[in-house]
Tab-separated table of C-alpha atoms in Angstrom:
chain	number	residue	atom	x	y	z
A	1	MET	CA	10.909	-25.303	-46.922
A	2	LEU	CA	13.885	-25.116	-44.580
A	3	ILE	CA	17.248	-24.504	-46.237
A	4	SER	CA	19.859	-25.570	-43.726
A	5	GLY	CA	23.510	-24.556	-43.437
A	6	ALA	CA	23.735	-22.304	-46.513
A	7	GLU	CA	26.454	-19.694	-46.881
A	8	LEU	CA	25.149	-16.271	-47.884
A	9	ALA	CA	26.987	-13.887	-50.192
A	10	ASP	CA	28.546	-12.060	-47.244
A	11	GLY	CA	29.966	-15.262	-45.769
A	12	ARG	CA	27.428	-15.808	-42.977
A	13	VAL	CA	26.216	-19.396	-42.621
A	14	ARG	CA	22.490	-19.463	-42.020
A	15	ASP	CA	19.339	-21.560	-41.873
A	16	VAL	CA	16.618	-19.968	-43.992
A	17	ARG	CA	12.943	-20.812	-43.611
A	18	VAL	CA	10.513	-20.153	-46.466
A	19	ARG	CA	6.827	-19.828	-45.660
A	20	ASP	CA	3.865	-18.393	-47.603
A	21	GLY	CA	6.061	-17.120	-50.411
A	22	THR	CA	8.431	-15.074	-48.274
A	23	VAL	CA	11.579	-15.529	-46.224
A	24	ASP	CA	10.155	-16.228	-42.779
A	25	ALA	CA	13.392	-16.564	-40.817
A	26	VAL	CA	17.160	-16.261	-41.258
A	27	GLU	CA	19.018	-17.697	-38.279
A	28	PRO	CA	22.629	-18.700	-37.543
A	29	THR	CA	23.117	-22.376	-38.264
A	30	THR	CA	24.903	-22.757	-34.932
A	31	ALA	CA	21.573	-22.071	-33.226
A	32	GLY	CA	19.596	-23.862	-35.893
A	33	LEU	CA	15.960	-23.928	-36.916
A	34	ASP	CA	14.039	-27.108	-36.198
A	35	PRO	CA	12.022	-28.514	-39.108
A	36	ASP	CA	8.269	-28.082	-38.924
A	37	PRO	CA	6.055	-31.134	-39.526
A	38	GLY	CA	5.824	-31.818	-43.266
A	39	GLU	CA	8.446	-29.217	-44.108
A	40	ARG	CA	10.952	-30.040	-46.840
A	41	VAL	CA	14.516	-29.723	-45.565
A	42	VAL	CA	17.292	-28.888	-48.033
A	43	ASP	CA	20.799	-29.646	-46.777
A	44	ALA	CA	22.768	-26.706	-48.184
A	45	ARG	CA	26.066	-27.281	-46.423
A	46	GLY	CA	28.957	-26.329	-48.711
A	47	ARG	CA	26.662	-24.320	-50.978
A	48	HIS	CA	25.758	-20.663	-51.335
A	49	LEU	CA	22.246	-19.262	-51.135
A	50	LEU	CA	21.754	-16.130	-53.218
A	51	PRO	CA	18.836	-13.864	-54.063
A	52	GLY	CA	17.274	-14.585	-57.435
A	53	ALA	CA	18.570	-12.344	-60.191
A	54	VAL	CA	16.459	-9.449	-61.470
A	55	ASP	CA	17.290	-9.304	-65.189
A	56	ALA	CA	16.189	-5.789	-66.058
A	57	HIS	CA	16.590	-6.288	-69.819
A	58	VAL	CA	15.169	-9.201	-71.794
A	59	HIS	CA	13.392	-9.608	-75.127
A	60	PHE	CA	11.093	-12.634	-74.879
A	61	ARG	CA	9.783	-11.904	-78.412
A	62	GLU	CA	6.067	-12.409	-77.789
A	63	PRO	CA	3.934	-11.212	-79.433
A	64	GLY	CA	5.178	-11.495	-83.001
A	65	GLY	CA	8.358	-13.546	-82.674
A	66	SER	CA	7.401	-16.791	-80.974
A	67	HIS	CA	9.623	-18.774	-83.369
A	68	LYS	CA	12.582	-17.103	-81.587
A	69	GLU	CA	11.345	-17.287	-77.986
A	70	THR	CA	8.126	-17.442	-75.954
A	71	TRP	CA	7.318	-16.455	-72.411
A	72	ALA	CA	7.290	-20.167	-71.559
A	73	SER	CA	10.676	-21.000	-73.118
A	74	GLY	CA	12.350	-17.760	-72.056
A	75	SER	CA	11.217	-18.092	-68.458
A	76	ARG	CA	12.380	-21.723	-68.313
A	77	SER	CA	15.776	-20.506	-69.453
A	78	ALA	CA	15.673	-17.767	-66.816
A	79	ALA	CA	14.733	-20.180	-64.024
A	80	ALA	CA	17.506	-22.618	-64.994
A	81	GLY	CA	19.981	-19.744	-64.739
A	82	GLY	CA	18.796	-18.400	-61.391
A	83	VAL	CA	16.872	-15.405	-62.777
A	84	THR	CA	13.622	-15.010	-60.853
A	85	THR	CA	12.408	-11.688	-62.292
A	86	VAL	CA	12.672	-10.536	-65.923
A	87	VAL	CA	11.822	-7.189	-67.485
A	88	ASP	CA	10.577	-7.437	-71.064
A	89	GLN	CA	11.322	-4.688	-73.574
A	90	PRO	CA	8.783	-3.106	-75.946
A	91	ASN	CA	10.169	-3.893	-79.420
A	92	THR	CA	7.804	-6.760	-80.127
A	93	SER	CA	5.181	-6.909	-82.892
A	94	PRO	CA	3.075	-4.954	-82.220
A	95	PRO	CA	5.366	-2.759	-80.136
A	96	THR	CA	4.244	-2.070	-76.569
A	97	VAL	CA	3.429	1.595	-77.131
A	98	ASP	CA	-0.220	1.809	-76.041
A	99	GLY	CA	-2.597	0.256	-73.555
A	100	ASP	CA	-3.989	-2.387	-75.896
A	101	ALA	CA	-0.520	-3.646	-76.816
A	102	PHE	CA	0.421	-3.798	-73.142
A	103	ASP	CA	-2.688	-5.824	-72.348
A	104	GLY	CA	-1.955	-8.271	-75.150
A	105	LYS	CA	1.567	-8.851	-73.916
A	106	ALA	CA	0.368	-9.203	-70.328
A	107	ASP	CA	-1.966	-12.011	-71.411
A	108	LEU	CA	0.973	-13.874	-72.968
A	109	ALA	CA	3.145	-13.305	-69.889
A	110	ALA	CA	0.782	-15.523	-67.893
A	111	ASP	CA	2.891	-18.435	-69.251
A	112	SER	CA	5.962	-17.242	-67.336
A	113	LEU	CA	7.567	-19.416	-64.654
A	114	VAL	CA	9.250	-16.368	-63.130
A	115	ASP	CA	8.043	-12.951	-62.036
A	116	TYR	CA	8.189	-10.178	-64.598
A	117	GLY	CA	7.835	-6.532	-65.474
A	118	ILE	CA	6.667	-5.122	-68.809
A	119	ASN	CA	8.193	-1.939	-70.200
A	120	GLY	CA	6.403	0.544	-72.413
A	121	GLY	CA	7.941	1.898	-75.603
A	122	VAL	CA	8.110	5.164	-77.492
A	123	THR	CA	7.488	5.643	-81.202
A	124	ALA	CA	6.071	8.497	-83.240
A	125	ASP	CA	2.553	7.079	-82.795
A	126	TRP	CA	2.753	6.023	-79.148
A	127	ASP	CA	-0.176	6.753	-76.837
A	128	PRO	CA	1.248	7.845	-73.478
A	129	GLU	CA	-2.155	8.344	-71.857
A	130	SER	CA	-3.298	4.747	-72.257
A	131	LEU	CA	0.220	3.343	-71.774
A	132	PHE	CA	0.795	5.038	-68.422
A	133	GLU	CA	-2.568	3.790	-67.185
A	134	ARG	CA	-1.044	0.294	-67.211
A	135	PRO	CA	1.278	-1.144	-64.534
A	136	LEU	CA	4.512	-0.370	-66.379
A	137	PHE	CA	7.814	-1.480	-64.950
A	138	ALA	CA	9.578	1.377	-66.757
A	139	LEU	CA	9.515	3.329	-70.000
A	140	GLY	CA	12.011	1.905	-72.457
A	141	GLU	CA	14.223	0.813	-73.689
A	142	VAL	CA	13.811	4.070	-75.563
A	143	PHE	CA	15.916	3.727	-78.704
A	144	LEU	CA	18.087	6.654	-79.779
A	145	ALA	CA	19.108	4.617	-82.839
A	146	ASP	CA	17.352	1.839	-84.727
A	147	SER	CA	17.856	-1.728	-83.581
A	148	THR	CA	15.597	-4.790	-83.780
A	149	GLY	CA	12.079	-3.456	-84.299
A	150	ASP	CA	13.065	-0.139	-85.940
A	151	MET	CA	12.010	1.963	-82.936
A	152	GLY	CA	14.693	4.657	-83.106
A	153	ILE	CA	13.322	8.121	-82.289
A	154	ALA	CA	14.404	11.738	-82.731
A	155	VAL	CA	15.770	13.869	-79.888
A	156	ASP	CA	12.627	16.019	-79.565
A	157	LEU	CA	10.430	12.939	-79.067
A	158	PHE	CA	12.933	11.576	-76.558
A	159	GLU	CA	12.704	14.791	-74.568
A	160	GLU	CA	8.896	14.603	-74.712
A	161	ALA	CA	9.007	11.030	-73.417
A	162	LEU	CA	11.313	12.015	-70.550
A	163	ALA	CA	8.903	14.747	-69.517
A	164	GLU	CA	5.910	12.380	-69.646
A	165	ALA	CA	7.748	9.800	-67.539
A	166	ALA	CA	9.075	12.337	-65.032
A	167	ALA	CA	5.566	13.694	-64.465
A	168	ARG	CA	4.469	10.187	-63.449
A	169	ASP	CA	7.646	9.188	-61.565
A	170	VAL	CA	8.370	6.344	-64.015
A	171	PRO	CA	12.028	5.464	-64.723
A	172	VAL	CA	13.308	5.552	-68.299
A	173	THR	CA	15.696	2.993	-69.786
A	174	VAL	CA	17.716	4.278	-72.740
A	175	HIS	CA	19.412	2.524	-75.663
A	176	ALA	CA	22.114	5.137	-76.277
A	177	GLU	CA	23.687	5.243	-79.722
A	178	ASP	CA	23.944	8.274	-82.022
A	179	GLU	CA	23.483	6.964	-85.543
A	180	THR	CA	24.883	10.175	-87.075
A	181	LEU	CA	28.268	8.996	-85.766
A	182	PHE	CA	28.107	5.540	-87.324
A	183	ASP	CA	30.930	4.847	-89.797
A	184	ASP	CA	29.272	3.834	-93.070
A	185	GLY	CA	32.664	3.234	-94.623
A	186	ALA	CA	33.201	0.232	-92.353
A	187	LEU	CA	30.492	-1.656	-94.262
A	188	ALA	CA	31.857	-0.917	-97.717
A	189	GLY	CA	33.507	-3.486	-99.956
A	190	ASP	CA	33.863	-7.264	-99.718
A	191	LEU	CA	33.559	-8.291	-96.093
A	192	GLY	CA	34.495	-11.893	-96.722
A	193	GLY	CA	31.130	-13.631	-96.813
A	194	VAL	CA	28.645	-15.012	-94.318
A	195	GLY	CA	29.787	-15.624	-90.772
A	196	THR	CA	33.392	-14.467	-91.105
A	197	ALA	CA	35.545	-12.486	-88.735
A	198	ALA	CA	35.482	-9.612	-91.215
A	199	ASP	CA	31.689	-9.477	-90.948
A	200	ALA	CA	31.580	-9.343	-87.170
A	201	ASP	CA	34.445	-6.891	-86.853
A	202	ALA	CA	32.945	-4.609	-89.484
A	203	TRP	CA	29.773	-4.291	-87.397
A	204	SER	CA	31.854	-3.172	-84.419
A	205	ALA	CA	33.683	-0.648	-86.584
A	206	TYR	CA	30.374	0.605	-88.022
A	207	ARG	CA	28.534	1.285	-84.729
A	208	THR	CA	31.378	3.227	-83.191
A	209	ALA	CA	32.249	3.649	-79.537
A	210	GLU	CA	32.045	7.407	-80.079
A	211	ALA	CA	28.402	7.016	-81.141
A	212	GLU	CA	27.582	5.434	-77.792
A	213	VAL	CA	29.438	7.961	-75.676
A	214	ALA	CA	27.844	10.931	-77.431
A	215	ALA	CA	24.355	9.473	-77.019
A	216	VAL	CA	24.943	8.666	-73.338
A	217	GLU	CA	26.018	12.233	-72.695
A	218	ARG	CA	23.011	13.604	-74.599
A	219	ALA	CA	20.604	11.359	-72.702
A	220	LEU	CA	22.103	12.377	-69.361
A	221	GLY	CA	21.833	16.049	-70.233
A	222	ALA	CA	18.210	15.730	-71.312
A	223	ALA	CA	17.364	13.762	-68.175
A	224	ALA	CA	18.878	16.456	-65.968
A	225	GLU	CA	16.742	19.075	-67.712
A	226	SER	CA	13.539	17.098	-67.175
A	227	ASP	CA	14.258	15.628	-63.711
A	228	ALA	CA	13.655	12.149	-65.149
A	229	GLN	CA	15.189	9.017	-63.655
A	230	VAL	CA	17.353	7.559	-66.442
A	231	HIS	CA	18.980	4.145	-66.651
A	232	ILE	CA	21.469	3.646	-69.493
A	233	ALA	CA	21.078	0.165	-70.944
A	234	HIS	CA	23.884	-2.156	-72.121
A	235	THR	CA	26.716	0.350	-71.739
A	236	SER	CA	29.547	-1.148	-73.790
A	237	THR	CA	32.354	1.382	-73.307
A	238	PRO	CA	34.369	2.542	-70.291
A	239	GLU	CA	33.783	6.107	-71.450
A	240	GLY	CA	29.994	5.630	-71.362
A	241	ILE	CA	30.165	4.282	-67.818
A	242	ASP	CA	32.435	7.162	-66.788
A	243	ALA	CA	29.904	9.669	-68.154
A	244	VAL	CA	27.170	8.148	-65.984
A	245	VAL	CA	29.436	8.193	-62.926
A	246	ALA	CA	30.325	11.843	-63.534
A	247	ALA	CA	26.663	12.811	-63.924
A	248	ARG	CA	25.750	10.885	-60.777
A	249	GLU	CA	28.481	12.576	-58.781
A	250	SER	CA	27.398	16.005	-60.008
A	251	GLU	CA	23.860	15.314	-58.802
A	252	THR	CA	24.819	13.859	-55.421
A	253	GLY	CA	27.949	15.840	-54.538
A	254	ASP	CA	28.321	18.724	-52.095
A	255	ASP	CA	27.289	21.278	-54.708
A	256	ALA	CA	24.192	19.396	-55.857
A	257	ASP	CA	20.737	20.892	-55.478
A	258	ALA	CA	19.324	19.270	-52.346
A	259	THR	CA	15.796	19.737	-53.667
A	260	ALA	CA	16.372	17.785	-56.886
A	261	GLY	CA	13.645	15.190	-57.194
A	262	ALA	CA	14.972	12.659	-59.694
A	263	ALA	CA	17.010	9.642	-58.696
A	264	PRO	CA	20.608	9.811	-59.961
A	265	PRO	CA	21.363	8.186	-63.321
A	266	THR	CA	22.421	4.545	-63.397
A	267	CYS	CA	23.886	2.171	-65.956
A	268	GLU	CA	23.988	-1.507	-66.833
A	269	VAL	CA	26.418	-3.678	-68.732
A	270	THR	CA	25.821	-7.051	-70.356
A	271	PRO	CA	27.680	-10.351	-70.007
A	272	HIS	CA	28.615	-10.257	-73.697
A	273	HIS	CA	30.345	-6.895	-73.262
A	274	LEU	CA	32.081	-8.235	-70.137
A	275	PHE	CA	33.272	-11.576	-71.477
A	276	LEU	CA	33.503	-11.130	-75.273
A	277	SER	CA	35.331	-8.648	-77.496
A	278	ARG	CA	36.307	-8.043	-81.107
A	279	GLU	CA	38.975	-10.695	-80.570
A	280	ASN	CA	36.126	-13.246	-80.585
A	281	ALA	CA	34.948	-12.153	-84.044
A	282	GLY	CA	36.579	-15.097	-85.806
A	283	ARG	CA	34.677	-17.618	-83.722
A	284	LEU	CA	31.342	-15.803	-83.710
A	285	GLY	CA	31.028	-14.299	-87.174
A	286	THR	CA	27.539	-12.823	-87.613
A	287	PHE	CA	26.426	-14.595	-84.425
A	288	GLY	CA	28.411	-11.808	-82.758
A	289	ARG	CA	26.336	-9.030	-84.304
A	290	MET	CA	24.500	-7.073	-81.606
A	291	ASN	CA	23.689	-3.450	-80.758
A	292	PRO	CA	25.771	-1.897	-79.320
A	293	PRO	CA	28.451	-4.155	-80.809
A	294	LEU	CA	31.421	-5.944	-79.313
A	295	ARG	CA	34.260	-3.563	-78.500
A	296	SER	CA	38.042	-3.871	-78.478
A	297	GLU	CA	39.685	-6.113	-75.907
A	298	GLU	CA	41.043	-3.004	-74.217
A	299	ARG	CA	37.577	-1.537	-73.844
A	300	ARG	CA	36.147	-4.881	-72.680
A	301	ALA	CA	38.794	-5.016	-69.961
A	302	GLY	CA	37.963	-1.450	-68.991
A	303	VAL	CA	34.266	-2.272	-68.638
A	304	PHE	CA	35.097	-5.304	-66.475
A	305	GLU	CA	37.390	-3.177	-64.325
A	306	ARG	CA	34.591	-0.682	-63.715
A	307	LEU	CA	32.251	-3.516	-62.770
A	308	ARG	CA	34.780	-4.807	-60.263
A	309	ASP	CA	35.444	-1.346	-58.826
A	310	GLY	CA	31.783	-0.450	-58.261
A	311	ASP	CA	31.050	2.029	-61.062
A	312	VAL	CA	28.567	-0.297	-62.818
A	313	ASP	CA	25.149	-0.441	-61.167
A	314	VAL	CA	23.553	-3.436	-62.887
A	315	VAL	CA	24.479	-6.418	-65.015
A	316	ALA	CA	21.546	-7.354	-67.262
A	317	THR	CA	21.562	-9.583	-70.295
A	318	ASP	CA	19.776	-7.846	-73.180
A	319	HIS	CA	18.645	-11.433	-73.857
A	320	ALA	CA	17.777	-11.088	-77.546
A	321	PRO	CA	17.247	-14.518	-79.132
A	322	HIS	CA	17.123	-15.090	-82.868
A	323	THR	CA	17.124	-18.391	-84.699
A	324	VAL	CA	20.286	-19.912	-86.120
A	325	ALA	CA	18.950	-19.280	-89.636
A	326	GLU	CA	18.372	-15.594	-88.842
A	327	LYS	CA	21.919	-15.212	-87.545
A	328	ARG	CA	23.601	-17.239	-90.297
A	329	GLN	CA	23.157	-14.521	-92.906
A	330	GLY	CA	25.370	-11.955	-94.548
A	331	LEU	CA	26.162	-8.967	-92.376
A	332	ALA	CA	23.453	-6.738	-93.868
A	333	GLU	CA	20.732	-9.347	-93.322
A	334	ALA	CA	21.762	-10.993	-90.030
A	335	ALA	CA	19.622	-10.133	-87.015
A	336	SER	CA	21.193	-8.217	-84.113
A	337	GLY	CA	21.204	-9.718	-80.650
A	338	VAL	CA	22.345	-12.687	-78.583
A	339	PRO	CA	20.672	-14.863	-75.922
A	340	GLY	CA	21.964	-14.672	-72.365
A	341	VAL	CA	19.343	-14.913	-69.596
A	342	GLU	CA	20.389	-18.444	-68.580
A	343	THR	CA	24.109	-17.666	-68.434
A	344	LEU	CA	24.010	-14.362	-66.473
A	345	TYR	CA	24.595	-15.779	-62.991
A	346	PRO	CA	26.746	-18.727	-64.174
A	347	LEU	CA	29.312	-16.522	-65.951
A	348	LEU	CA	29.577	-14.054	-63.073
A	349	LEU	CA	29.800	-16.852	-60.503
A	350	GLU	CA	32.647	-18.382	-62.485
A	351	SER	CA	34.410	-15.006	-62.150
A	352	VAL	CA	33.856	-15.274	-58.392
A	353	ARG	CA	35.280	-18.790	-58.409
A	354	LYS	CA	38.374	-17.530	-60.227
A	355	GLY	CA	38.822	-14.618	-57.790
A	356	GLU	CA	38.019	-11.879	-60.308
A	357	LEU	CA	34.879	-10.611	-58.522
A	358	THR	CA	33.494	-10.878	-55.004
A	359	LEU	CA	30.264	-12.732	-54.417
A	360	GLU	CA	28.788	-9.678	-52.723
A	361	ARG	CA	29.516	-7.595	-55.821
A	362	VAL	CA	27.766	-10.128	-58.044
A	363	ARG	CA	24.779	-10.280	-55.694
A	364	ASP	CA	24.492	-6.503	-55.802
A	365	VAL	CA	24.657	-5.999	-59.573
A	366	VAL	CA	22.274	-8.811	-60.516
A	367	ALA	CA	19.800	-8.660	-57.629
A	368	ALA	CA	20.008	-5.992	-54.916
A	369	ASN	CA	20.777	-3.019	-57.155
A	370	PRO	CA	18.183	-3.559	-59.903
A	371	ALA	CA	15.542	-4.222	-57.238
A	372	SER	CA	16.438	-0.973	-55.504
A	373	ILE	CA	16.847	1.164	-58.628
A	374	PHE	CA	13.470	0.139	-60.025
A	375	GLY	CA	11.619	0.114	-56.716
A	376	VAL	CA	10.773	-3.569	-56.268
A	377	GLU	CA	11.778	-3.710	-52.629
A	378	ALA	CA	10.562	-7.265	-51.998
A	379	LYS	CA	13.139	-8.615	-54.464
A	380	GLY	CA	16.904	-8.939	-54.470
A	381	ARG	CA	17.539	-9.892	-50.819
A	382	VAL	CA	17.866	-12.926	-48.597
A	383	ALA	CA	16.219	-11.313	-45.594
A	384	GLU	CA	13.184	-11.784	-43.403
A	385	GLY	CA	10.056	-10.456	-45.095
A	386	ALA	CA	11.526	-10.465	-48.603
A	387	ASP	CA	10.068	-12.551	-51.400
A	388	ALA	CA	11.551	-16.051	-51.276
A	389	ASP	CA	13.251	-15.674	-54.649
A	390	LEU	CA	16.255	-17.855	-53.890
A	391	VAL	CA	19.029	-19.619	-55.790
A	392	LEU	CA	21.248	-22.396	-54.429
A	393	VAL	CA	24.659	-22.859	-56.096
A	394	ASP	CA	27.822	-24.883	-55.570
A	395	LEU	CA	30.813	-22.712	-56.419
A	396	THR	CA	33.065	-25.760	-56.494
A	397	ASN	CA	31.152	-27.348	-59.365
A	398	PRO	CA	31.414	-25.356	-62.629
A	399	ARG	CA	30.556	-26.849	-65.990
A	400	GLU	CA	31.108	-26.016	-69.612
A	401	ILE	CA	28.427	-23.915	-71.274
A	402	GLU	CA	26.846	-25.875	-74.114
A	403	ALA	CA	23.932	-24.733	-76.253
A	404	GLY	CA	22.356	-28.197	-76.141
A	405	ALA	CA	22.085	-28.018	-72.355
A	406	LEU	CA	20.370	-24.608	-72.319
A	407	HIS	CA	16.638	-23.945	-72.583
A	408	SER	CA	16.094	-20.924	-74.827
A	409	ALA	CA	14.104	-21.738	-77.946
A	410	CYS	CA	16.782	-20.168	-80.160
A	411	GLY	CA	19.148	-23.102	-79.653
A	412	TRP	CA	22.556	-21.382	-79.496
A	413	THR	CA	24.760	-19.284	-77.213
A	414	PRO	CA	27.663	-16.898	-77.866
A	415	PHE	CA	29.324	-18.287	-74.733
A	416	GLU	CA	29.783	-21.825	-76.058
A	417	GLY	CA	32.762	-23.499	-74.360
A	418	LEU	CA	33.136	-21.022	-71.487
A	419	GLN	CA	32.742	-22.185	-67.892
A	420	GLY	CA	29.775	-21.331	-65.678
A	421	VAL	CA	28.411	-22.145	-62.218
A	422	PHE	CA	24.762	-23.136	-62.659
A	423	PRO	CA	22.030	-23.317	-59.990
A	424	GLU	CA	20.892	-26.515	-58.360
A	425	LEU	CA	17.646	-24.971	-57.076
A	426	THR	CA	15.633	-21.875	-58.000
A	427	LEU	CA	12.623	-20.614	-56.031
A	428	VAL	CA	10.178	-17.876	-57.026
A	429	ARG	CA	8.193	-16.657	-54.022
A	430	GLY	CA	8.860	-20.007	-52.361
A	431	GLU	CA	7.770	-22.137	-55.318
A	432	VAL	CA	10.330	-24.473	-56.860
A	433	VAL	CA	10.571	-23.444	-60.517
A	434	TYR	CA	13.807	-25.287	-61.310
A	435	GLU	CA	15.785	-28.114	-59.737
A	436	ARG	CA	18.823	-30.049	-60.927
A	437	ASP	CA	20.357	-33.127	-59.354
A	438	PRO	CA	24.060	-32.278	-58.910
A	439	VAL	CA	25.073	-35.911	-59.431
A	440	THR	CA	22.893	-37.103	-62.299
A	441	GLY	CA	22.127	-33.745	-63.895
A	442	ALA	CA	18.415	-34.605	-64.046
A	443	GLU	CA	16.298	-31.459	-64.258
A	444	SER	CA	12.726	-30.551	-63.407
A	445	PHE	CA	10.672	-27.397	-63.775
A	446	GLY	CA	7.709	-26.053	-61.849
A	447	GLU	CA	4.479	-24.610	-63.144
A	448	ALA	CA	3.947	-21.127	-64.566
A	449	ALA	CA	3.765	-19.033	-61.415
A	450	GLY	CA	5.029	-15.636	-62.566
A	451	ARG	CA	3.377	-12.367	-61.578
A	452	ASN	CA	3.720	-8.787	-62.728
A	453	VAL	CA	5.840	-7.195	-59.994
A	454	ARG	CA	3.991	-3.879	-60.409
A	455	VAL	CA	0.652	-5.472	-59.506
A	456	SER	CA	-0.075	-5.977	-55.817
């Protein structure tokens, strides 16, 4: 394929040739690349060509939850949103805590349209020896409080897991909440019934911001003791992000130990913590229940500010689909989590269109940075020799986000009615996995072509 006249994230206009799964050439359009015989030519004038997103945090629910999502449906949703690599978390049924469970999930992942990584989990009965024999993407998310799957662990087991991972140079992703700081009183009394603003806001009051900040600080301290590489997942508070920045600066500043072996700590935020807050509780009701929960509008704005200013390393979705029936329950029974893999790039690109973020910043947090942090060097770049994981978008053509137009099996989105800039073309290692006609809206998908990025 020859993609002609595309504008890259940094403003350069280039012709990009794809051959044998990689980017073969990137040349100025003024010089031009001549089409080879039989080569498909894509006229990309007026459009932007971006690296495919690396979503470092998804829950595709297989095995054990295929009524919510499958590798086939989740990866179709990813491809339609410009995500070309996903990283699946371990809280499935059975949880991915030993070699056999990893192998079972890997068999199911063969249905994926996009490339993938599989994380290993930690519970009281995990088997690190067999788990670390497998091609893990990372260890985690390691839960410091219970969430979907009831995989919360005690501090001593967390420290043991950090040591095991550090010994093998495997990064650790952490779900940081301290459940001893949850406010049980927030759940007392009549909350107003199913799906009300009182329900959703009570969940935010219950899983306090202070619980996150304390757990982030504890995780960072334990990681420093063990020399483990730690990535804090779905950081929902400005204070949590600031703690990671402070720890990173202490490890990389002038007074840092030059012999320290671990990579500095990093953090991610989610689109729902960037674009939604407790002010959306009335619209969302229990569909807005997730862990960590939505925060105040002031804190949401603070998280977005830190994304814009460069303190946030990664934006990942925590794509956690549940059915409408599972969400439309009373607060105590409703499942935690929201879908988001298909709307990651579109929401951030709409922020670019509105002048709130630069395109280079978006490219970095969804593609270049996660690829670098987790050591998948072939991903996250539009450059010669990189995997041809490419996304073509038209920033002048946003559309309203509608659940009926998305592809997750769960059938709903918390971002209903917001604007997004969706891809017209998505390639995974040069294979077309998604294409949409910008005029008619007709869509087509490729075949399952995903590979485990940790397997050569």
